[in-house]
CSV table of C-alpha atoms in Angstrom, one decimal:
chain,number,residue,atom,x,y,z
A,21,UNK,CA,98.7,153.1,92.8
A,22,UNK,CA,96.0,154.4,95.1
A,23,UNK,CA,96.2,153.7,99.1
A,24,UNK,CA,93.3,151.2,98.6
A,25,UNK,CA,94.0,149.4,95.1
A,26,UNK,CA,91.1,147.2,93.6
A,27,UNK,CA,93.0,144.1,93.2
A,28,UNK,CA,90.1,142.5,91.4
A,29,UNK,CA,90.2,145.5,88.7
A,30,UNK,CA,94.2,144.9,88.8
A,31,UNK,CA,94.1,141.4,87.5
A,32,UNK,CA,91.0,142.4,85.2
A,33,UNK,CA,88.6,139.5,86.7
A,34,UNK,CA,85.5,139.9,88.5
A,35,UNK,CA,84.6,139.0,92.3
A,36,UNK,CA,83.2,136.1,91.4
A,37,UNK,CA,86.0,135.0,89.8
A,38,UNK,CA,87.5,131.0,91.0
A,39,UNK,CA,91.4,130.5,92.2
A,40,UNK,CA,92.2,129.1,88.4
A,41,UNK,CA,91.2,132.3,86.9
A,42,UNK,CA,92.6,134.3,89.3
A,43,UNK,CA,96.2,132.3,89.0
A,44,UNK,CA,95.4,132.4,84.9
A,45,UNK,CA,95.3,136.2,85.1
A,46,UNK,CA,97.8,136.5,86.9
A,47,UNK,CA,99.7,134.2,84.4
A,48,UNK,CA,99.3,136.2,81.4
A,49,UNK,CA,99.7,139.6,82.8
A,50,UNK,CA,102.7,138.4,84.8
A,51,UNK,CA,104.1,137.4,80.9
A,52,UNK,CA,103.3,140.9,79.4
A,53,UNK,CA,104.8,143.2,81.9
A,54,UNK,CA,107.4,141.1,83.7
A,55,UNK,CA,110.3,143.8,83.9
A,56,UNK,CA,113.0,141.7,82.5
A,57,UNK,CA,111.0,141.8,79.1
A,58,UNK,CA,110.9,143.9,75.9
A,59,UNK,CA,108.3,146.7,77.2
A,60,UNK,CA,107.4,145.3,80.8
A,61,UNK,CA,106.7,147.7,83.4
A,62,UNK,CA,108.9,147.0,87.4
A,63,UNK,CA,105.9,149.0,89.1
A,64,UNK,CA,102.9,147.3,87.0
A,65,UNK,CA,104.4,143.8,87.5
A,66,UNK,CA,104.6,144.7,91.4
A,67,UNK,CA,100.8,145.9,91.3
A,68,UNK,CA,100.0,142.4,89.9
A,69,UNK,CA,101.9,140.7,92.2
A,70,UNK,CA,100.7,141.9,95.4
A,71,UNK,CA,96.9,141.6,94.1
A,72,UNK,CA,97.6,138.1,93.5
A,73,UNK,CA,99.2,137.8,96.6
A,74,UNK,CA,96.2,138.5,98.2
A,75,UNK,CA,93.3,137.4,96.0
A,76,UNK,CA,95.1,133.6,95.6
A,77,UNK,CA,94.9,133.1,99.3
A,78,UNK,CA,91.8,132.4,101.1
A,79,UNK,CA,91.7,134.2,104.0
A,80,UNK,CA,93.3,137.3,102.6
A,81,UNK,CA,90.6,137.6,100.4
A,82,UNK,CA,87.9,136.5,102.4
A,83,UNK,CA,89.5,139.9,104.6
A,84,UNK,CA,89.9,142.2,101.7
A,85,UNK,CA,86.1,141.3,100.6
A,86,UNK,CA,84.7,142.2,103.8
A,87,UNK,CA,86.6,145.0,105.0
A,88,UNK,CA,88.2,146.6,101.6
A,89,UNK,CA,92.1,145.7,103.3
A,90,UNK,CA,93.5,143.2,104.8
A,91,UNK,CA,94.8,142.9,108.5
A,92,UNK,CA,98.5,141.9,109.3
A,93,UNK,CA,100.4,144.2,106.8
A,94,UNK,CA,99.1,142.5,104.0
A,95,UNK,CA,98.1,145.5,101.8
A,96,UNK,CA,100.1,147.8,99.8
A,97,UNK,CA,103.4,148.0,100.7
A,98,UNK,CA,107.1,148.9,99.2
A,99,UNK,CA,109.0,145.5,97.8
A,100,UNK,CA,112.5,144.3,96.9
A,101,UNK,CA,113.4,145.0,93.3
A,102,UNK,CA,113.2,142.6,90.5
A,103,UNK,CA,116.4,143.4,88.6
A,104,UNK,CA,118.5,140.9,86.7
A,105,UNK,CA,115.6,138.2,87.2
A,106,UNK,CA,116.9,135.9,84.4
A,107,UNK,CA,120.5,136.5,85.4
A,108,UNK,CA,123.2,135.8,87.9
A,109,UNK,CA,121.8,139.4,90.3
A,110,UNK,CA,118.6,137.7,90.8
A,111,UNK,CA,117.7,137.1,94.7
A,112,UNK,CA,115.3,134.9,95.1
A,113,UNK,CA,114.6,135.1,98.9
A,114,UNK,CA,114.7,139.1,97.8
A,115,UNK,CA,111.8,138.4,95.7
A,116,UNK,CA,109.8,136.0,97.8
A,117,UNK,CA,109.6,138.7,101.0
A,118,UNK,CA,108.2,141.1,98.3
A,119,UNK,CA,104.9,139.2,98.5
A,120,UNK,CA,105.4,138.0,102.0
A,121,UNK,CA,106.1,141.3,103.8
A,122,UNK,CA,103.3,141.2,106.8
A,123,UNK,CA,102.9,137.8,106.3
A,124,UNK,CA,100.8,137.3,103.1
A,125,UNK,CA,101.9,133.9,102.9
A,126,UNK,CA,102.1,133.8,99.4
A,127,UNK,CA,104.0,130.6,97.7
A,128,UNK,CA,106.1,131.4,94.6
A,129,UNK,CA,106.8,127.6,93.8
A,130,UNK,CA,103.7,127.2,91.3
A,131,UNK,CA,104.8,130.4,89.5
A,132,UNK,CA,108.8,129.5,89.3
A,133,UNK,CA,109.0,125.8,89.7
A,134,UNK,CA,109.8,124.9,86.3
A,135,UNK,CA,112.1,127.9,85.8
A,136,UNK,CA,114.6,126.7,88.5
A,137,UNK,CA,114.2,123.5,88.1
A,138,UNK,CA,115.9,124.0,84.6
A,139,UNK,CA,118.5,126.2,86.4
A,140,UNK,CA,119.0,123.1,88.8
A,141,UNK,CA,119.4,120.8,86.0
A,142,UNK,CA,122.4,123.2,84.2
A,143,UNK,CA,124.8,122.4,87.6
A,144,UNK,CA,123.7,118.7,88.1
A,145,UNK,CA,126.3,116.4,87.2
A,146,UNK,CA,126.2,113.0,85.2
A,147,UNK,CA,125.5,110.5,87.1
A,148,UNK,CA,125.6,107.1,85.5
A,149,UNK,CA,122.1,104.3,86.5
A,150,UNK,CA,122.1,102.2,89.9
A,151,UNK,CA,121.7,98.6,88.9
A,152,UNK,CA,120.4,95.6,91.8
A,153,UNK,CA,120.7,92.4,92.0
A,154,UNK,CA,119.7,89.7,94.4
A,155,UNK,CA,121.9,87.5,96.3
A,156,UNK,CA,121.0,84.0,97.7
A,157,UNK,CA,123.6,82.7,100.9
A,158,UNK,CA,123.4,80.1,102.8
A,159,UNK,CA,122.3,80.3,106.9
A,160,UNK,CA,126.0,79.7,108.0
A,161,UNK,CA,127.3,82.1,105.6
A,162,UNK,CA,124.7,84.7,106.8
A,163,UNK,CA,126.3,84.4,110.7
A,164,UNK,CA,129.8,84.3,109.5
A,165,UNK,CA,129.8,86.4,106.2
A,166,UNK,CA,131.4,85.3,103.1
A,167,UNK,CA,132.1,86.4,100.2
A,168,UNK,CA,130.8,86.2,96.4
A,169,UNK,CA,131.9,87.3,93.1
A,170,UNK,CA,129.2,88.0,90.5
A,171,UNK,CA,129.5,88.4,86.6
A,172,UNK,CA,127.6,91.5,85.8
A,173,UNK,CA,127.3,92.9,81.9
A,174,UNK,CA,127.2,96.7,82.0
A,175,UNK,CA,128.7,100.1,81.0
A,176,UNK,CA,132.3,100.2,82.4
A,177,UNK,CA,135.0,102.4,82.6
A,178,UNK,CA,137.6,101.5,79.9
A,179,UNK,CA,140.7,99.8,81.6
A,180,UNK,CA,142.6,100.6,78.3
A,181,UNK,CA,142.4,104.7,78.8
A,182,UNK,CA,141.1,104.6,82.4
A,183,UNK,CA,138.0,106.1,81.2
A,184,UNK,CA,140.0,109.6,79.2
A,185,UNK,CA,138.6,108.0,75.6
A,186,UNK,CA,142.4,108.8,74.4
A,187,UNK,CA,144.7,106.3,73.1
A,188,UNK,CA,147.9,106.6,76.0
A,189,UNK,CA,150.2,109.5,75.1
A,190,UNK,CA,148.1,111.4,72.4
A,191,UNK,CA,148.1,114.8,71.8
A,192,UNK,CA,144.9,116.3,73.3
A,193,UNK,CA,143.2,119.1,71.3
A,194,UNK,CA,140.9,122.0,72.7
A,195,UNK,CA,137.3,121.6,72.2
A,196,UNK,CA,136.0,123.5,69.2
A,197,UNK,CA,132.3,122.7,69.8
A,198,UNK,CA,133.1,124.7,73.5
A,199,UNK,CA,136.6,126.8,72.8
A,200,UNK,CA,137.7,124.1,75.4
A,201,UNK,CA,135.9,125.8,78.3
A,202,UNK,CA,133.5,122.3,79.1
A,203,UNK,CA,130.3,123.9,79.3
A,204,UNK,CA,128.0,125.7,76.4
A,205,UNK,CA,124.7,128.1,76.4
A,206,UNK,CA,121.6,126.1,75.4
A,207,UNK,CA,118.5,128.4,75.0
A,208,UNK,CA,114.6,127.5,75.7
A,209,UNK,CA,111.6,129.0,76.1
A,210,UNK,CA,110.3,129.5,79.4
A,211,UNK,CA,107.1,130.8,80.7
A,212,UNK,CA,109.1,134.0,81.4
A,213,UNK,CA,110.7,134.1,77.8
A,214,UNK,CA,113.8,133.3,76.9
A,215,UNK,CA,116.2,131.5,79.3
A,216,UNK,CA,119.7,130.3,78.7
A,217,UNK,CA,121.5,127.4,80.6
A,218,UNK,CA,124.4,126.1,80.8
A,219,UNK,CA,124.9,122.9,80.0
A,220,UNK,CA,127.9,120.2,79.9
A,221,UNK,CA,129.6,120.1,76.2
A,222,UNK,CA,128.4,117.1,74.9
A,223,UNK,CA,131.2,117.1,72.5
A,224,UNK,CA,133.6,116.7,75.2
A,225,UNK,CA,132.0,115.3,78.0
A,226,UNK,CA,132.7,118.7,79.9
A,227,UNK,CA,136.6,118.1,79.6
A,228,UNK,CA,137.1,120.7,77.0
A,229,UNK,CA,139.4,118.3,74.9
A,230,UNK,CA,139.3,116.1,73.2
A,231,UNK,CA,141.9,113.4,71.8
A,232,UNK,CA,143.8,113.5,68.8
A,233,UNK,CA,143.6,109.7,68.9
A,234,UNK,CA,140.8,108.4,70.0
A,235,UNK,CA,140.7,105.1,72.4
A,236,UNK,CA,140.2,101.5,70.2
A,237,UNK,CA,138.6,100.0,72.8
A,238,UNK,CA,136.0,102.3,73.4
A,239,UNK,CA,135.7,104.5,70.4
A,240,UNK,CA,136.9,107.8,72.6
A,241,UNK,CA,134.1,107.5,75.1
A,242,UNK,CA,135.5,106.7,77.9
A,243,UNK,CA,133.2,103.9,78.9
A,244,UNK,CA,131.9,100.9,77.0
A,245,UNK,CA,129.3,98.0,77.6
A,246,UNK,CA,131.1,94.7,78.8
A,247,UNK,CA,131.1,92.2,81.7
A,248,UNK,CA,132.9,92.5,84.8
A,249,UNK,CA,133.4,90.9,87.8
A,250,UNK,CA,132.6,92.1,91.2
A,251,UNK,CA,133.5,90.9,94.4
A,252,UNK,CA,130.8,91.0,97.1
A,253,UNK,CA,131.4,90.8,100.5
A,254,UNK,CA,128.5,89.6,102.7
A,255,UNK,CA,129.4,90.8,106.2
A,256,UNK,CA,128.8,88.3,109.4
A,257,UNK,CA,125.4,88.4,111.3
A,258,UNK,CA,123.6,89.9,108.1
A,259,UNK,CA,119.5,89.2,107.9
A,260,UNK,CA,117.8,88.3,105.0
A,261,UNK,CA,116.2,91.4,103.0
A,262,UNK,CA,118.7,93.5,104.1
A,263,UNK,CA,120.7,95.7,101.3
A,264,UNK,CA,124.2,96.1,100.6
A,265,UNK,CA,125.6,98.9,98.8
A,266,UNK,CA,128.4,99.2,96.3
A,267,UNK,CA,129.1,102.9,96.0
A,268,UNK,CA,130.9,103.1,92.4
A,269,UNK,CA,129.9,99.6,91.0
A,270,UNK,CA,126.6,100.4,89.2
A,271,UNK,CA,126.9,102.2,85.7
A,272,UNK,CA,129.6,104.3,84.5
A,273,UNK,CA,128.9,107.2,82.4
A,274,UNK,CA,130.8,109.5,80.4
A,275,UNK,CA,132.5,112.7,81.9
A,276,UNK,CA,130.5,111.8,85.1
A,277,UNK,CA,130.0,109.2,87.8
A,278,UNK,CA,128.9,105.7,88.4
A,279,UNK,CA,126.3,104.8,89.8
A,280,UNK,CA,125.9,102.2,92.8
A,281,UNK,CA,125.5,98.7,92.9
A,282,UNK,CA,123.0,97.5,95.5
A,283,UNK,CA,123.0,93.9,96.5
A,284,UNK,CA,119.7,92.3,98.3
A,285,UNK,CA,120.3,89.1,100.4
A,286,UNK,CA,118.3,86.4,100.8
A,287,UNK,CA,118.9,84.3,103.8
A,288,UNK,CA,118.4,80.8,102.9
A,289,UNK,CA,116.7,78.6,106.2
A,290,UNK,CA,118.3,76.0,108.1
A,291,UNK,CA,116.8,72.7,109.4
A,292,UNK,CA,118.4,72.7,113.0
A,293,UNK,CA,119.5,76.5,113.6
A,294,UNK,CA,117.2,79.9,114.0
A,295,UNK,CA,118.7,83.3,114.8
A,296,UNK,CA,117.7,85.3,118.0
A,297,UNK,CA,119.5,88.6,118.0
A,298,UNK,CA,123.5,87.2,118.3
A,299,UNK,CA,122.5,83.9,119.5
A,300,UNK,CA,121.4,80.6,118.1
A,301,UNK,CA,118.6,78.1,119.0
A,302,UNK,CA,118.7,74.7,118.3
A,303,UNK,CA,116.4,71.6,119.8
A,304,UNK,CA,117.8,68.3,121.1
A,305,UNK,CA,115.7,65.3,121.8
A,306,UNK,CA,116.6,63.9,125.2
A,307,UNK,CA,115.2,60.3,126.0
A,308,UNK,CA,113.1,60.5,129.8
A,309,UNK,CA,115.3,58.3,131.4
A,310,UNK,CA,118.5,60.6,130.2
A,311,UNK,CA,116.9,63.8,131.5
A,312,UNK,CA,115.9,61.8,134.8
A,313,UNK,CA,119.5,60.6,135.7
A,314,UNK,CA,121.3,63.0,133.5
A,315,UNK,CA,124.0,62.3,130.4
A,316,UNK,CA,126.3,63.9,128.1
A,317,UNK,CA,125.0,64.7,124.1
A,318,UNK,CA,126.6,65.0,121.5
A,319,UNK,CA,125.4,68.5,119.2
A,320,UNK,CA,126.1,69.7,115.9
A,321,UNK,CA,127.2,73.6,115.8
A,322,UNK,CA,127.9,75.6,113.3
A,323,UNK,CA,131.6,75.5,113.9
A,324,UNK,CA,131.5,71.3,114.3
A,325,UNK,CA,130.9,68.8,116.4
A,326,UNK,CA,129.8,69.8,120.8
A,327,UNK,CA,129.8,67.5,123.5
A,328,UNK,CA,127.0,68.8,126.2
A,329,UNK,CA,126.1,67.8,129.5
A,330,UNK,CA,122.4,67.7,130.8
A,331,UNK,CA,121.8,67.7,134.0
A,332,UNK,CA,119.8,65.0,135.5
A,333,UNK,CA,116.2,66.0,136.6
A,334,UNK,CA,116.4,68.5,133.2
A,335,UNK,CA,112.4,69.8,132.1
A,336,UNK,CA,110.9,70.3,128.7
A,337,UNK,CA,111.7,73.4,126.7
A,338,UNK,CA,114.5,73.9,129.2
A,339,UNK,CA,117.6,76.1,127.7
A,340,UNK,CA,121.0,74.8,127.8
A,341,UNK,CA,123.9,77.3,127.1
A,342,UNK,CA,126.5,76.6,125.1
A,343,UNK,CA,129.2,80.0,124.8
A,344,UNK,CA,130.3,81.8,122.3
A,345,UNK,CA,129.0,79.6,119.7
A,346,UNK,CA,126.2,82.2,118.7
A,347,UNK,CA,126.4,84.8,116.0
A,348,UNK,CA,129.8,87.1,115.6
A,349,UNK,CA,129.2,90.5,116.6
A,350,UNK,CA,131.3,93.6,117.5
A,351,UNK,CA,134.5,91.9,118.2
A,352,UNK,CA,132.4,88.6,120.4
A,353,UNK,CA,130.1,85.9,119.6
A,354,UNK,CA,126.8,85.5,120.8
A,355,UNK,CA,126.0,81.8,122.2
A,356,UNK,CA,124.0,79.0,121.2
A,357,UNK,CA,121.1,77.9,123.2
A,358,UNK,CA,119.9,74.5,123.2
A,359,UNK,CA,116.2,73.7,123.8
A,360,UNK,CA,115.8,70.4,125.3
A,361,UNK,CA,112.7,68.3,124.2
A,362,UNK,CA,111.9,65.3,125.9
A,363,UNK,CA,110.7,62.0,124.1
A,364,UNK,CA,108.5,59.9,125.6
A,365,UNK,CA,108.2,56.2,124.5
A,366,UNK,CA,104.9,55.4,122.6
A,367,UNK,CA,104.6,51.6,124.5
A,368,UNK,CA,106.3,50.6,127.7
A,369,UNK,CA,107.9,47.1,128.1
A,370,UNK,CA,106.5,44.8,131.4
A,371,UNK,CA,109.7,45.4,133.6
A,372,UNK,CA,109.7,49.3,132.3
A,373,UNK,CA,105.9,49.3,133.5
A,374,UNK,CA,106.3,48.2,136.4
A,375,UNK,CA,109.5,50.6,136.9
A,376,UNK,CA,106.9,53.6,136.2
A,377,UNK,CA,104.4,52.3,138.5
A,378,UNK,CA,106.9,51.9,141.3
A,379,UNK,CA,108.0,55.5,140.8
A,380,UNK,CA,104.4,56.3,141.0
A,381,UNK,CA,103.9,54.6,144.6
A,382,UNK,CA,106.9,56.9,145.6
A,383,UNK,CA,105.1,59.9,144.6
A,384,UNK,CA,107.7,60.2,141.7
């Protein structure tokens, strides 16, 4: 390759020439002479890397157009080999600075996505579904928790071979789908030709045995649809929306693991109480002559029955504390706050009048 390489003439497309049929180009020359193939060329597959490199990005190019080279170390320079792409030598952050070197800024993702994302998928393991449900408690079982069992049909571990799809005791024979290693070599076609994973043996679950006798509950599979109970603990102070996760309690799936179990509540509303952080508000109605001279109440809580004092000469929206009746949290309870509303009568008897208007004459 020359000290100034025509990057155009290297991908065979004209000046003119968009980012799609640049990154097409690219594509099908990448295919031809990609080093790992039958007849590919290391050098030649380096040549077309580094003019794509440059030609893909927008201000390399816009530099290479104008001045024949582009600034920052961008041009032709020595890269990281490409042996053993398809196998276990291959270095990907290797191959990456081989186009980066000088900061070309060029992303490999578009070119290799689908490649690793089938090696990614070879080492994933089974994972059975999440499943959710929703919940409905009531507003005292919100502040002090509770707890709920639920009848829920879905794939379960076997209890009758804990989940080893062999009848108990059975001999357990090696795997003749995978010589009883767990794993075998699917092949595919990839945009870079043939690529093998490895896969879980589906024969097996990835156990590389497999029972003599197989289990007659669930037919040697380890799991089997049914219904099960699950017991639910709401914990104290919880607000409605909020999520509760069963980590295990969702799906189970063969020769892998369950899924979750996530639980929405819903917070049902009560007539007389409304949360505030850890506390509780309430409203009592206090007749004018009680709030004048003062009295004692009696007030439902959530733990019973409360005597309260008010003090005479009390006002209108006025809080009265009442401790440690609020909402548990962290080891204490929060209180509950009482919001005094005063009633005043719609008609006034004669002697009550004149009471008023003797007040009034006081400047009461």
């Amino acid at each position: 390759m020359s000290n100034k390489p025509d990057y155009y003439e290297t991908l065979g497309v004209g000046k003119t020439a968009t980012k799609d049929d640049i990154k097409k180009a690219f594509h099908k020359l990448a295919h031809k002479y990609h080093p790992d193939k039958k007849g590919g060329d290391a050098d030649k597959f380096k040549e077309l890397s580094e003019a794509y490199s440059i030609l893909s990005d927008d201000k390399k190019r816009a530099e290479y157009d104008s001045y024949g080279r582009v600034f920052g170390g961008g041009g032709p320079q020595g890269g990281a080999g490409f042996g053993g792409f398809g196998g276990a030598g291959f270095d990907f952050s290797q191959f990456q600075d081989a186009f980066n070197q000088g900061g070309a800024g060029f992303d490999m993702g578009d070119i290799f996505s689908d490649f690793f994302a089938g090696q990614a998928s070879a080492t994933r393991q089974k994972r059975g579904r999440d499943i959710s449900i929703d919940l409905e408690v009531s507003f005292k079982e919100s502040v002090f928790g509770t707890k709920r069992t639920v009848l829920l049909a879905k794939t379960s571990t076997c209890d009758a071979c804990q989940g080893s799809g062999a009848v108990k005791g059975t001999e357990m024979l090696t795997c003749k789908q995978c010589a009883g290693q767990g794993k075998v070599h699917e092949t595919s076609n990839s945009f870079f030709g043939t690529v093998t994973m490895v896969q879980p043996c589906r024969h097996c679950n990835g156990q590389g045995k497999i029972p003599k006798e197989k289990c007659h509950t669930c037919r040697g599979e380890g799991v089997y649809k049914k219904q099960e109970e699950i017991e639910i603990v709401v914990p104290a102070g919880i607000e409605s929306g909020e999520m509760i996760r069963l980590t295990g309690a969702g799906e189970a799936v063969a020769g892998g693991q369950s899924g979750d179990l996530y639980v929405k509540v819903h917070v049902s509303q009560d007539a007389r109480f409304k949360k505030d952080g850890p506390n509780l508000i309430t409203e009592l109605s206090v007749k004018l002559s009680d709030a004048l001279l003062g009295t004692s109440y009696k007030i439902q809580t959530l733990d019973g029955e409360e005597t309260i004092d008010i003090p005479a000469g009390v006002t209108h929206g006025e809080l009265i504390k009442v401790k440690g009746k609020g909402v548990p949290s962290r080891g204490k309870r929060g209180d509950l706050l009482v919001k005094v509303k005063i009633t005043l009568p719609n008609k006034l008897s004669r002697s009550a009048r004149a009471l008023v208007e003797k007040l009034k004459e006081e400047g009461i």
